[in-house]
Coordinates of C-alpha atoms and ligand atoms in Angstrom, one line a residue:
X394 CA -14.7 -36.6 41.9
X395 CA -14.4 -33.8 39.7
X396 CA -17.7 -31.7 39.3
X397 CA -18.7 -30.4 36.2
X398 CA -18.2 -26.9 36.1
X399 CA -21.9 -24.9 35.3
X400 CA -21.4 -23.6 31.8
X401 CA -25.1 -22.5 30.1
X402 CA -24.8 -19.9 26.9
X403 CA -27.5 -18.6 24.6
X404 CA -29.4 -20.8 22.0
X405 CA -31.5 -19.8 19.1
X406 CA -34.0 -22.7 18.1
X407 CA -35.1 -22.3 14.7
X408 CA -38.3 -23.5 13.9
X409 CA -42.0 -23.6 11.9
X410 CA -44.1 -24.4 15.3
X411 CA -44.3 -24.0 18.9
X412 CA -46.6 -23.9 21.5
X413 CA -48.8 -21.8 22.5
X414 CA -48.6 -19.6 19.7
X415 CA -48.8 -22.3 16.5
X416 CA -49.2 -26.3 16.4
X417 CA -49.6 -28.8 13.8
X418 CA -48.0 -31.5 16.2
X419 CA -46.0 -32.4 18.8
X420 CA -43.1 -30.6 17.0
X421 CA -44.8 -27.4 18.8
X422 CA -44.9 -29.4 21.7
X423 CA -41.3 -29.6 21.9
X424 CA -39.7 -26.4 20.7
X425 CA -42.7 -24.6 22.9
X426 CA -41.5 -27.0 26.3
X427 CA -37.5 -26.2 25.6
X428 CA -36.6 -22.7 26.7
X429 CA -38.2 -23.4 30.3
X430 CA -36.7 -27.1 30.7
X431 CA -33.6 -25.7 29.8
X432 CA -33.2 -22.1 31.7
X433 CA -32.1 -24.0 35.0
X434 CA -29.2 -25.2 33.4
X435 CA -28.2 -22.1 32.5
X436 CA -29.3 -21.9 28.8
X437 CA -30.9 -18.8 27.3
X438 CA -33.0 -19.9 24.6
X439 CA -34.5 -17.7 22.4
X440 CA -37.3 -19.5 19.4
X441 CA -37.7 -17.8 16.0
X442 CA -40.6 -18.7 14.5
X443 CA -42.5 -17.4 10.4
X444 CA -45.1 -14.1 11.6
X445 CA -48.2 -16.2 10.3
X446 CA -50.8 -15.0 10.1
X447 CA -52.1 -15.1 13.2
X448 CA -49.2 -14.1 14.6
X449 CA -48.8 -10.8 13.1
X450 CA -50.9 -9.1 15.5
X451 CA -48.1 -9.9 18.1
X452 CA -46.1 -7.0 15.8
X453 CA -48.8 -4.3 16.4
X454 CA -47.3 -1.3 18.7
X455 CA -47.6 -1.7 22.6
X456 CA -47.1 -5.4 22.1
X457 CA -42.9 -5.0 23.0
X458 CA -41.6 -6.1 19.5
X459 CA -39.1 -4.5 17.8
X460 CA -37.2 -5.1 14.5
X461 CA -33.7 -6.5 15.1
X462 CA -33.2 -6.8 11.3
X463 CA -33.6 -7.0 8.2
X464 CA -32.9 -7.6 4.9
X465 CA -34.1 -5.6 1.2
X466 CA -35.3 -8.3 -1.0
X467 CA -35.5 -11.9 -0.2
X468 CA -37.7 -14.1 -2.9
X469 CA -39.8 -10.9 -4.2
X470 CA -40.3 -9.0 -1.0
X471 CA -38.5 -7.9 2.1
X472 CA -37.7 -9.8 5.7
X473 CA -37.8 -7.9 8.9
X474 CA -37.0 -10.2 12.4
X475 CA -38.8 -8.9 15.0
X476 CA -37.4 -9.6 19.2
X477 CA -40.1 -10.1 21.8
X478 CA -42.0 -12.0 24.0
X479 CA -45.3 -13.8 23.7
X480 CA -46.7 -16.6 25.0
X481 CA -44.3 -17.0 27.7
X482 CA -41.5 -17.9 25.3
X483 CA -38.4 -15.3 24.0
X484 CA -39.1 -14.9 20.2
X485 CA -37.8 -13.7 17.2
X486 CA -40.4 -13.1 14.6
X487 CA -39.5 -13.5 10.8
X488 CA -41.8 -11.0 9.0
X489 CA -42.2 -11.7 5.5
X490 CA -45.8 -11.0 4.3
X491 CA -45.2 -11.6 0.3
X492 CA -44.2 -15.6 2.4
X493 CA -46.0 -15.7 5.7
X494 CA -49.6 -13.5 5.5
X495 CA -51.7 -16.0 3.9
X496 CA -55.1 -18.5 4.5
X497 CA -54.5 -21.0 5.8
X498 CA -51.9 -23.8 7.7
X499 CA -47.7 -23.3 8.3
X500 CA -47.4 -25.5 5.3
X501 CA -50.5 -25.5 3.0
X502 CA -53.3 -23.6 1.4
X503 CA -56.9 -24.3 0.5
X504 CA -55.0 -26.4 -2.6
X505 CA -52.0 -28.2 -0.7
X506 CA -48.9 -27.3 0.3
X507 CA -47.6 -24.1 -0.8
X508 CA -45.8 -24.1 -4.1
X509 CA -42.8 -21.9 -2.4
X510 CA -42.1 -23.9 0.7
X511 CA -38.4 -24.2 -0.1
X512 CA -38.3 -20.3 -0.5
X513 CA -40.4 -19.6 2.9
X514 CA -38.3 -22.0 4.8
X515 CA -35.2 -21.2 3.1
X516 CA -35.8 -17.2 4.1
X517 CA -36.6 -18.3 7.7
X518 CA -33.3 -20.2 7.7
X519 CA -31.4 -17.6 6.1
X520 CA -32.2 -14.8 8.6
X521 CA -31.4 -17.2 11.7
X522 CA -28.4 -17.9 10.2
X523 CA -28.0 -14.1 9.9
X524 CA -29.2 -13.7 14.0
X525 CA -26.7 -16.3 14.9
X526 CA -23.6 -15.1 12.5
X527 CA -23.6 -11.4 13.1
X528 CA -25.6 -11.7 16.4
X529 CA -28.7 -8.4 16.9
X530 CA -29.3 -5.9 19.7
X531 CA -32.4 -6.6 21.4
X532 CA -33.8 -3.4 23.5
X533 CA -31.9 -0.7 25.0
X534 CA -28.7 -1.5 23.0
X535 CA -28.5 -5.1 24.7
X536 CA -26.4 -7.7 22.2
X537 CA -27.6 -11.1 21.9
X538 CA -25.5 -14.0 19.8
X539 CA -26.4 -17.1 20.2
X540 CA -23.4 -19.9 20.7
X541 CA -25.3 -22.6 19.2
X542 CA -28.2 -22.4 16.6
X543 CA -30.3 -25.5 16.8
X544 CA -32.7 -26.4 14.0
X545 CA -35.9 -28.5 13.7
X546 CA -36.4 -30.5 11.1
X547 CA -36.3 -29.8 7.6
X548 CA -38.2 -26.3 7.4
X549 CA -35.0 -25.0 9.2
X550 CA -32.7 -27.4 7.8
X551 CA -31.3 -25.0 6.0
X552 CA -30.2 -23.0 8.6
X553 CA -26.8 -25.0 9.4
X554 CA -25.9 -25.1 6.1
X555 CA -25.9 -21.3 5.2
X556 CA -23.7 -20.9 8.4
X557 CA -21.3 -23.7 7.1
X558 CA -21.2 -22.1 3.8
X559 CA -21.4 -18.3 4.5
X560 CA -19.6 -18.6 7.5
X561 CA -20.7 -19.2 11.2
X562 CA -19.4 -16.5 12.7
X563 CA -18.2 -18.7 15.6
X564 CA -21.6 -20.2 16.3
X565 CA -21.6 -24.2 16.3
X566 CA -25.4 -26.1 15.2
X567 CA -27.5 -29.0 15.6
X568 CA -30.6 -30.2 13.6
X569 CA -32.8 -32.4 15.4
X570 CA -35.0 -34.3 13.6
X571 CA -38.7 -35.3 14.4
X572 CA -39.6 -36.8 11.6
X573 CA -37.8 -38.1 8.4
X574 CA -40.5 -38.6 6.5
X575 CA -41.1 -35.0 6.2
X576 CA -38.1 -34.0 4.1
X577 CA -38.2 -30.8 2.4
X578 CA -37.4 -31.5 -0.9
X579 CA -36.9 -28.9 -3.7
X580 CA -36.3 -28.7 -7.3
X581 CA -32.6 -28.3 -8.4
X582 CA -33.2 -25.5 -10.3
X583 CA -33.8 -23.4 -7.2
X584 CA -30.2 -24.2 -5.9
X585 CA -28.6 -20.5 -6.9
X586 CA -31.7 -18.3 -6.0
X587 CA -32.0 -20.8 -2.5
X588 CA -27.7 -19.3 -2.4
X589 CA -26.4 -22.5 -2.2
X590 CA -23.1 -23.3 -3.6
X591 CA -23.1 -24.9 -6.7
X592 CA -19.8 -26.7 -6.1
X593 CA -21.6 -28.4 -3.4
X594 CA -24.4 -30.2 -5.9
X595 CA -22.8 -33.8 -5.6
X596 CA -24.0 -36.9 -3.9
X597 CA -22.4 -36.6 -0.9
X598 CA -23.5 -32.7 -0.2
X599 CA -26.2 -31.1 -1.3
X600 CA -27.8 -33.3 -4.1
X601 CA -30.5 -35.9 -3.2
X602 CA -31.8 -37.9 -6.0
X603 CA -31.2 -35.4 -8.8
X604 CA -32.9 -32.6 -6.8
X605 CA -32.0 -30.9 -2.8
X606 CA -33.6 -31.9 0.0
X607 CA -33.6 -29.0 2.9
X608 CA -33.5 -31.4 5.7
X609 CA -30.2 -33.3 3.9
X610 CA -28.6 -29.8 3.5
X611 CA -28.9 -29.7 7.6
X612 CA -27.8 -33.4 7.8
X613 CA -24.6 -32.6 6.0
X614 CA -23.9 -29.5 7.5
X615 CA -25.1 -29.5 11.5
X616 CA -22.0 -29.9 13.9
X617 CA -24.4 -32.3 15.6
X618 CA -27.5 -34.4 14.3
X619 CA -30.0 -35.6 17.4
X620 CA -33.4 -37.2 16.8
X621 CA -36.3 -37.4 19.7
X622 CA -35.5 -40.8 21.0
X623 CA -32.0 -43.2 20.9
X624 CA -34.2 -45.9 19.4
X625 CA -35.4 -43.5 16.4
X626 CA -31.7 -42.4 16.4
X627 CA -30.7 -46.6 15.8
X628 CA -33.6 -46.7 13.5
X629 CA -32.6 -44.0 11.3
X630 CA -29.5 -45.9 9.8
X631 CA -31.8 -48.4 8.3
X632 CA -32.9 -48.1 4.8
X633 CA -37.0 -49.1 6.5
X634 CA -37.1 -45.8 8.5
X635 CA -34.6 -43.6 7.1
X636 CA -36.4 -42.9 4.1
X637 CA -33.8 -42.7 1.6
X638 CA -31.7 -40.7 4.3
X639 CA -30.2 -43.6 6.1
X640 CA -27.0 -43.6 4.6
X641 CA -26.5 -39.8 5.0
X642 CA -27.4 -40.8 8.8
X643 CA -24.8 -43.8 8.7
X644 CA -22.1 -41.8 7.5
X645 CA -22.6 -38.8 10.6
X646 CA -23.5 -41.7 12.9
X647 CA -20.7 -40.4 15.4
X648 CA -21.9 -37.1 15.7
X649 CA -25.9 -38.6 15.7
X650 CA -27.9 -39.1 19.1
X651 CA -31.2 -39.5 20.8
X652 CA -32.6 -37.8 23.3
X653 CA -35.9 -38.4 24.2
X654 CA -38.9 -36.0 24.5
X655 CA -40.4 -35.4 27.9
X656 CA -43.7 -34.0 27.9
X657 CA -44.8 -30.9 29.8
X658 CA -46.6 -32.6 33.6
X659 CA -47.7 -29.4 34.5
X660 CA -50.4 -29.2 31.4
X661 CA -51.0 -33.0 31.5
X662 CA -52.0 -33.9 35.2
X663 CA -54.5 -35.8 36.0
X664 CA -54.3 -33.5 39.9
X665 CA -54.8 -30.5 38.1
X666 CA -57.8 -31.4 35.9
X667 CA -60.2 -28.7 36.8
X668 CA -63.2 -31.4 36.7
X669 CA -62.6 -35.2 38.1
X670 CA -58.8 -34.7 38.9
X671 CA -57.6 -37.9 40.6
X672 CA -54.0 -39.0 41.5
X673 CA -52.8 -42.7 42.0
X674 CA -53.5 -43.2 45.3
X675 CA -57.5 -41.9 44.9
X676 CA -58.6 -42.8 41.3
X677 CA -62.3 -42.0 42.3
X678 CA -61.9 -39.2 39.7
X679 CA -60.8 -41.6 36.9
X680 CA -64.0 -43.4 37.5
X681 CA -66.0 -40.4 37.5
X682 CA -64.1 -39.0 34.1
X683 CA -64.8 -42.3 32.4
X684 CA -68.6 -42.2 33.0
X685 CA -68.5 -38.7 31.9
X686 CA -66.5 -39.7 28.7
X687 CA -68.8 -42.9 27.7
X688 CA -71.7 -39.9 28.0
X689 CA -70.3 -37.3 25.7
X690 CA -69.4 -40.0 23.0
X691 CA -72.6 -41.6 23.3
X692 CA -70.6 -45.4 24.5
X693 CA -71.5 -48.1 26.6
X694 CA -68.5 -49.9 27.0
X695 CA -68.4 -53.3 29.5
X696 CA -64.5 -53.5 29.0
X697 CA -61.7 -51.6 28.4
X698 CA -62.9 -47.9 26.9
X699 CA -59.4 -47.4 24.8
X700 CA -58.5 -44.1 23.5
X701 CA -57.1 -43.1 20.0
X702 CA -55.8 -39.0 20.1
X703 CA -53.7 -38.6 16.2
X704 CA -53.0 -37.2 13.5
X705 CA -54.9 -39.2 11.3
X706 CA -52.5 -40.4 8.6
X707 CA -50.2 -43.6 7.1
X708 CA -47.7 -42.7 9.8
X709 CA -50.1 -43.8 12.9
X710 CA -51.4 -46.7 11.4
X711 CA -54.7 -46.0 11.7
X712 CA -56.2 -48.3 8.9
X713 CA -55.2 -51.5 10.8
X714 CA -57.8 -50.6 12.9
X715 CA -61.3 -52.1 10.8
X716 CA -59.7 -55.2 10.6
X717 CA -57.8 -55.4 14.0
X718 CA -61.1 -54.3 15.7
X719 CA -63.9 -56.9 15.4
X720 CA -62.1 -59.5 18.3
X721 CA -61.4 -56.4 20.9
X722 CA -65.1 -55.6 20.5
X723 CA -66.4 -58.9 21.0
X724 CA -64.3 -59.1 23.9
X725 CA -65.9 -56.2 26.0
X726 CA -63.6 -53.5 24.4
X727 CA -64.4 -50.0 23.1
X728 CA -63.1 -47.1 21.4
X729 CA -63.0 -43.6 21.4
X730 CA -61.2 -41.6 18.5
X731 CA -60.5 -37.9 18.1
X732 CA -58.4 -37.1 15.3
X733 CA -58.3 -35.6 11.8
X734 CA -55.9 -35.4 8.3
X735 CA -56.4 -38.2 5.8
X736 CA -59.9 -37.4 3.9
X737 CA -59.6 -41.0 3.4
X738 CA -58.7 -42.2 6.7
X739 CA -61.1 -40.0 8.5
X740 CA -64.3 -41.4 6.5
X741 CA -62.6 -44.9 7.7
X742 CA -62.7 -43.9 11.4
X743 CA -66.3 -42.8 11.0
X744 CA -67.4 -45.9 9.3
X745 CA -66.2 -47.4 12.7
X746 CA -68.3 -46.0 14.8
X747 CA -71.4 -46.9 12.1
X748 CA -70.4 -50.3 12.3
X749 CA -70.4 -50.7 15.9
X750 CA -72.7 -48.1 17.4
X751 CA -72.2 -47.6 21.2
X752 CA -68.6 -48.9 21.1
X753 CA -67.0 -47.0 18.8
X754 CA -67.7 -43.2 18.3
X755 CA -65.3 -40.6 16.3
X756 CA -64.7 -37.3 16.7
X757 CA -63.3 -35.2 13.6
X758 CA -61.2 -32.1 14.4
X759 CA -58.6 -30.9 16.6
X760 CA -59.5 -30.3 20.3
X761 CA -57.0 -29.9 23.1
X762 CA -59.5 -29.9 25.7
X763 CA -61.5 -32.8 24.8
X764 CA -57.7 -34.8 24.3
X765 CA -57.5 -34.1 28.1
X766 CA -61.1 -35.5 29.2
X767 CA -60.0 -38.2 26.4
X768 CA -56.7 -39.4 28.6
X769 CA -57.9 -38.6 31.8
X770 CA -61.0 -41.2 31.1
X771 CA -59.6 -43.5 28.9
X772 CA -58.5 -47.0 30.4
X773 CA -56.0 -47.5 27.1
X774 CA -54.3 -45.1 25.0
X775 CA -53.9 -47.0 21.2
X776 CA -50.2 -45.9 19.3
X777 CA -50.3 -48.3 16.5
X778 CA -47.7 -46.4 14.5
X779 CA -46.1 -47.8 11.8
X780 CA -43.0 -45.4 12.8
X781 CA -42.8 -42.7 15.4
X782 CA -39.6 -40.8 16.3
X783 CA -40.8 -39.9 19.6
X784 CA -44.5 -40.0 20.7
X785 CA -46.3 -37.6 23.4
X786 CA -49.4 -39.6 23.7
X787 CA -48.4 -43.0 25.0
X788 CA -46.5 -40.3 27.9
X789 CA -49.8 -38.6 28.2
X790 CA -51.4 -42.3 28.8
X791 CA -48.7 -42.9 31.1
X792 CA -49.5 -40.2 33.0
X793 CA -53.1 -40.6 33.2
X794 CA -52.9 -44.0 33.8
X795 CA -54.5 -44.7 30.6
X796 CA -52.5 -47.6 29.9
X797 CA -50.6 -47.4 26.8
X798 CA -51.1 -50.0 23.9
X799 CA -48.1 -49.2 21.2
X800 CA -46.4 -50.3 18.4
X801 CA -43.0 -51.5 19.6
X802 CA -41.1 -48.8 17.5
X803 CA -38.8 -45.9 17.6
X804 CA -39.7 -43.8 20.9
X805 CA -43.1 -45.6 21.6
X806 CA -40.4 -48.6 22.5
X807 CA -38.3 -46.3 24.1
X808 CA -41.3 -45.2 26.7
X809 CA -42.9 -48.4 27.3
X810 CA -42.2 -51.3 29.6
X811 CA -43.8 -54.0 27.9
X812 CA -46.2 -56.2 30.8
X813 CA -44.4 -59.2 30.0
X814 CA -44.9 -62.0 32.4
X815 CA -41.0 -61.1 33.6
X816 CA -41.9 -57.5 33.9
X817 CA -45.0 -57.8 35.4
X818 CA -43.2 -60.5 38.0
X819 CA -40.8 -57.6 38.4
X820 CA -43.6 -54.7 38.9
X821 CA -42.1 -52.9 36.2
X822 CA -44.9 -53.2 33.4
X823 CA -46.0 -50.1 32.3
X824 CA -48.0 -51.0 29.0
X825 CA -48.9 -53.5 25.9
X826 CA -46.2 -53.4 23.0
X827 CA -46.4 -55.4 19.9
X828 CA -44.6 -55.5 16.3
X829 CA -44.4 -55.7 13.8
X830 CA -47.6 -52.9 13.2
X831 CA -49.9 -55.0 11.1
X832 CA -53.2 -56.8 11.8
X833 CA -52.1 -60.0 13.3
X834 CA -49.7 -57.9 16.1
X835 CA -52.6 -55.0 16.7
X836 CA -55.1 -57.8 17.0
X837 CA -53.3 -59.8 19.8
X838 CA -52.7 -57.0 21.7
X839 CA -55.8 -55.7 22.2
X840 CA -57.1 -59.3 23.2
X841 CA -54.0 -58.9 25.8
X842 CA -55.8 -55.5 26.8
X843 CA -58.9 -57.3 26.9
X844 CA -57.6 -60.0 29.6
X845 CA -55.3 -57.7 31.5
X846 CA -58.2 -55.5 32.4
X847 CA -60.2 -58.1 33.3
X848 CA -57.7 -59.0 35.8
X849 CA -58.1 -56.0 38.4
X850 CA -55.0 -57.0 40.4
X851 CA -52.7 -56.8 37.6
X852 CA -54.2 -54.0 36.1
X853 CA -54.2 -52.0 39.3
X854 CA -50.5 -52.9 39.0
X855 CA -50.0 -51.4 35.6
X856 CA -51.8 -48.7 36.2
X857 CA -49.5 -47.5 39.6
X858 CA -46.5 -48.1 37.8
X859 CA -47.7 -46.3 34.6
X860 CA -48.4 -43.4 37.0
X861 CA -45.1 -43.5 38.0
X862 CA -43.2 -43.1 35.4
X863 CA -40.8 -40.1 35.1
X864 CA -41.7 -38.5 31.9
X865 CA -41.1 -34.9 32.4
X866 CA -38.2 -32.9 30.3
X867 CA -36.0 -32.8 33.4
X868 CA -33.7 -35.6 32.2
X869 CA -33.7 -34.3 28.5
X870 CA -33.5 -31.1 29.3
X871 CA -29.9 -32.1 31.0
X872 CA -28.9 -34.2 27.8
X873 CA -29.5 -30.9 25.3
X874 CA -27.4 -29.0 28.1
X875 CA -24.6 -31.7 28.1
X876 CA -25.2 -31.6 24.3
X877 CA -24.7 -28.1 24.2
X878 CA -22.0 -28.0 26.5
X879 CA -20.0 -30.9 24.4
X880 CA -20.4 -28.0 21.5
X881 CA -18.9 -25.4 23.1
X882 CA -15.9 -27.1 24.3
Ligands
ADP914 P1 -47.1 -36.2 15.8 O1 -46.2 -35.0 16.2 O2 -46.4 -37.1 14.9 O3 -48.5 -35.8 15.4 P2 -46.9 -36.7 18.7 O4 -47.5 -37.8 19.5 O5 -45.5 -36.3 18.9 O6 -47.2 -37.0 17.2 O7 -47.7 -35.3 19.0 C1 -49.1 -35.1 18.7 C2 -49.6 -34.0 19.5 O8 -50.8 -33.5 18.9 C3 -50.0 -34.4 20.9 O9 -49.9 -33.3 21.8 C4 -51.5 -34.8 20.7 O10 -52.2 -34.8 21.9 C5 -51.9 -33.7 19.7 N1 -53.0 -34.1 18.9 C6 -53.0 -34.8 17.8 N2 -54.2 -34.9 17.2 C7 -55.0 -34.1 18.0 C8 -56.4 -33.8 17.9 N3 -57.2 -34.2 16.9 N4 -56.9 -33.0 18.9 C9 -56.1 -32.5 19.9 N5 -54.8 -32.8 20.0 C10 -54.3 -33.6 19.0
GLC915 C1 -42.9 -35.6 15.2 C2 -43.0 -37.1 15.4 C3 -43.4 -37.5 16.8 C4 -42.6 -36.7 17.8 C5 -42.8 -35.2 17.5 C6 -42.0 -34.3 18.5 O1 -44.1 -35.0 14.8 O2 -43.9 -37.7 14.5 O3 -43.2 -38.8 17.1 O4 -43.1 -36.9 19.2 O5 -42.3 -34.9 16.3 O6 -40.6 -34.6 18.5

């Protein structure tokens, strides 16, 4: 057999979040996790990321950073890229105050989104594209170009398409996409000051529906298009998940793929939980961390205590929940929510946990360490998303043994072995699916959680399996490598 010969190269991911340093979701997750899953291979990856501003500290003197570039006047003010290292990951730093030194999230103010998102985007694409075009010199004279530029979803999506139009300097790109819903969309107007081509304002470039979308402009433009799961990939193509980009999709399909998320088992471990920790073979812990949980959300729960960890919003499918509820209570079942977004949606949880006191209880507001005390003593994990490219919490569940309860679509479907009676003859079962996400689907599958708990041997079964599930990036990591690889060639 012939072996593959060990290639590797340097990468710059492009995008708006990763973690530690900024997280809205599990975008951050993901571009955070990459560099390390990928270094064995051979990869260099380098992230460049908006100076925020929390991040501008990380430019104050001692801190390492030093300007790599820069450019006079970009959208009323000037762009200097910083090279670095924070947070355990290799960063370039776009500093753009007039853009990026403001109250508030990456994407919106104390009155919504910002009004120049296509601009703050558009300038972090346009000084990637720069970095990987003309490639910088990072300290003591050492030259860094990146071989491949790969771009997240649509706040870089403009980064492919100002090296396809202003030329690449020999540096191929991919866009990954982690969610199409999220789609960037701009004015026309702003196509000459964004310096895109005006020849390219047609249906089957640039223009989306009279106006630009950022993320198309990557679509059309990236050497390669992958999304965070092959089902989500499949998905895409239809007019019910694309979102109006299906077609666009369709047309790349042979240059489109999925390669699914793995999730960092290092940071979510149930053995190195500083308080409870447990492991499959002596789940003492888990017992202990449930108690403790039932406590701090004030529950009293003779079934399964289920979990709900999410952005609160139309994506996750929250609002089946009131209706899909009542049975799955009267059954023995309980719930736990953390979550926030949605004014609407959160005042919806809340009214939960008035309704049934003691079985339901809600927490508003983001907290990493109570999502860990959440998975480690849940019994169920609830993913009732209408769509979701990829998913990190069902893998969190998995891990946990917190058993998984998910909409059958996009990467939730891709994660989850359904405890069918085949696959639970098989001892494969790692979860409860169900689809279509509406009330009738949600409801029957949290009586199937209801009756698979109660029946220990089975769900001692599910549980072992769930716990052994291989969800770290190893395997991804090597499909972005081959990815890469197929690139360079
Ligand atoms: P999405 O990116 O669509 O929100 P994912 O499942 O990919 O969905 O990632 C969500 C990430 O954000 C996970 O790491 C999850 O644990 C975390 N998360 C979501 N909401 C909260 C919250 N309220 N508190 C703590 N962590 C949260
Ligand atoms: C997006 C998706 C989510 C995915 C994450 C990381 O936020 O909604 O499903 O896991 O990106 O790729």
């Amino acid at each position: 057999m012939k072996r593959k010969p060990q290639m590797g190269g340097r990468v710059l991911s492009v995008a708006s979040e990763a973690v530690p340093l900024v997280k809205t979701g599990g975008l951050a997750d993901v571009v955070g996790a990459l560099p390390e899953a990928l270094a064995p291979a051979g990869w260099d990856m380098r992230v460049m990321l908006p100076a925020y501003r929390a991040l501008r500290g990380l430019l104050a003197k001692g801190n390492g950073f030093r300007e790599v570039m820069r450019e006079e006047a970009l959208f009323g003010g000037e762009a200097r890229v910083f090279a670095g290292e924070a947070g355990g990951l290799s960063l370039f730093l776009l500093d753009a105050p007039h853009l990026f030194d403001r109250e508030g999230g990456p994407y919106h103010g104390p009155g919504g989104d910002w009004g120049d998102n296509p601009q703050r985007f558009a300038t972090l694409s346009f000084m990637a594209a720069r970095v990987a075009r003309e490639g910088v010199h990072l300290a003591r004279g050492k030259a860094w170009k990146p071989d491949v530029l790969h771009a997240h979803d649509w706040q870089a999506g403009l980064a492919p398409a100002y090296l396809a139009y202003h030329g690449s300097g020999g540096c191929a790109s991919v866009i990954t996409v982690h969610n199409i819903a999220f789609q960037g969309h701009a004015p026309a107007r702003l196509l000459g000051e964004l310096r895109l081509p005006a020849a390219e304002f047609h249906a089957d470039a640039l223009e989306y529906y009279g106006g630009l979308s950022l993320l198309k402009a990557g679509l059309i433009t990236a050497d390669r298009i992958t999304t965070v799961s092959p089902n989500y990939a499949a998905e895409l193509m239809r007019p019910e998940f694309g979102l109006g980009l299906q077609g666009v999709l369709a047309a790349r399909s042979a240059v489109v793929s999925g390669i699914l998320n793995g999730i960092d088992t290092e940071i979510w471990s149930p053995e190195a939980e500083a308080v409870n920790a447990y492991s499959a073979t002596s789940l003492s812990g888990k017992a202990k961390a449930r108690a403790a949980l039932q406590a701090e959300f004030g529950l009293s729960v003779p079934g399964p205590l289920a979990v709900l960890v999410s952005r609160l919003t139309d994506q996750k499918g929250v609002d089946l929940l009131p209706a899909a509820l009542p049975d799955f209570i009267e059954g023995g079942g309980g719930l736990a929510v953390l979550g926030s977004g949605d004014a609407e949606a959160e005042a919806q949880m809340l009214s939960l946990a008035a309704r049934w006191p003691g079985r339901v209880s809600v927490r508003i507001g983001y907290d990493e360490a109570l999502s860990h005390r959440m998975f480690q003593g849940g019994d169920a994990v609830l993913v009732p998303s209408r769509f979701e490219p990829c998913g990190l919490t069902q893998m969190y569940g998995l891990r946990y043994g917190t058993i998984p309860v998910v909409a059958a679509v996009g990467g939730l479907a891709d994660t989850v072995i359904p405890a069918s009676p085949a696959a639970l003859n098989a001892g494969v079962a790692t979860g409860i699916t169900f689809w279509p996400t509406d009330v009738l689907a949600l409801t029957q599958a949290l009586r199937r959680l209801n009756a698979l708990y109660a029946d220990q041997k089975t769900w001692a079964q599910l549980r072992r399996n769930a716990m052994g599930q291989e969800n770290g990036w190893a395997g991804s990591a090597s499909a972005y490598a081959a990815l890469y690889e197929g690139m360079l060639r």
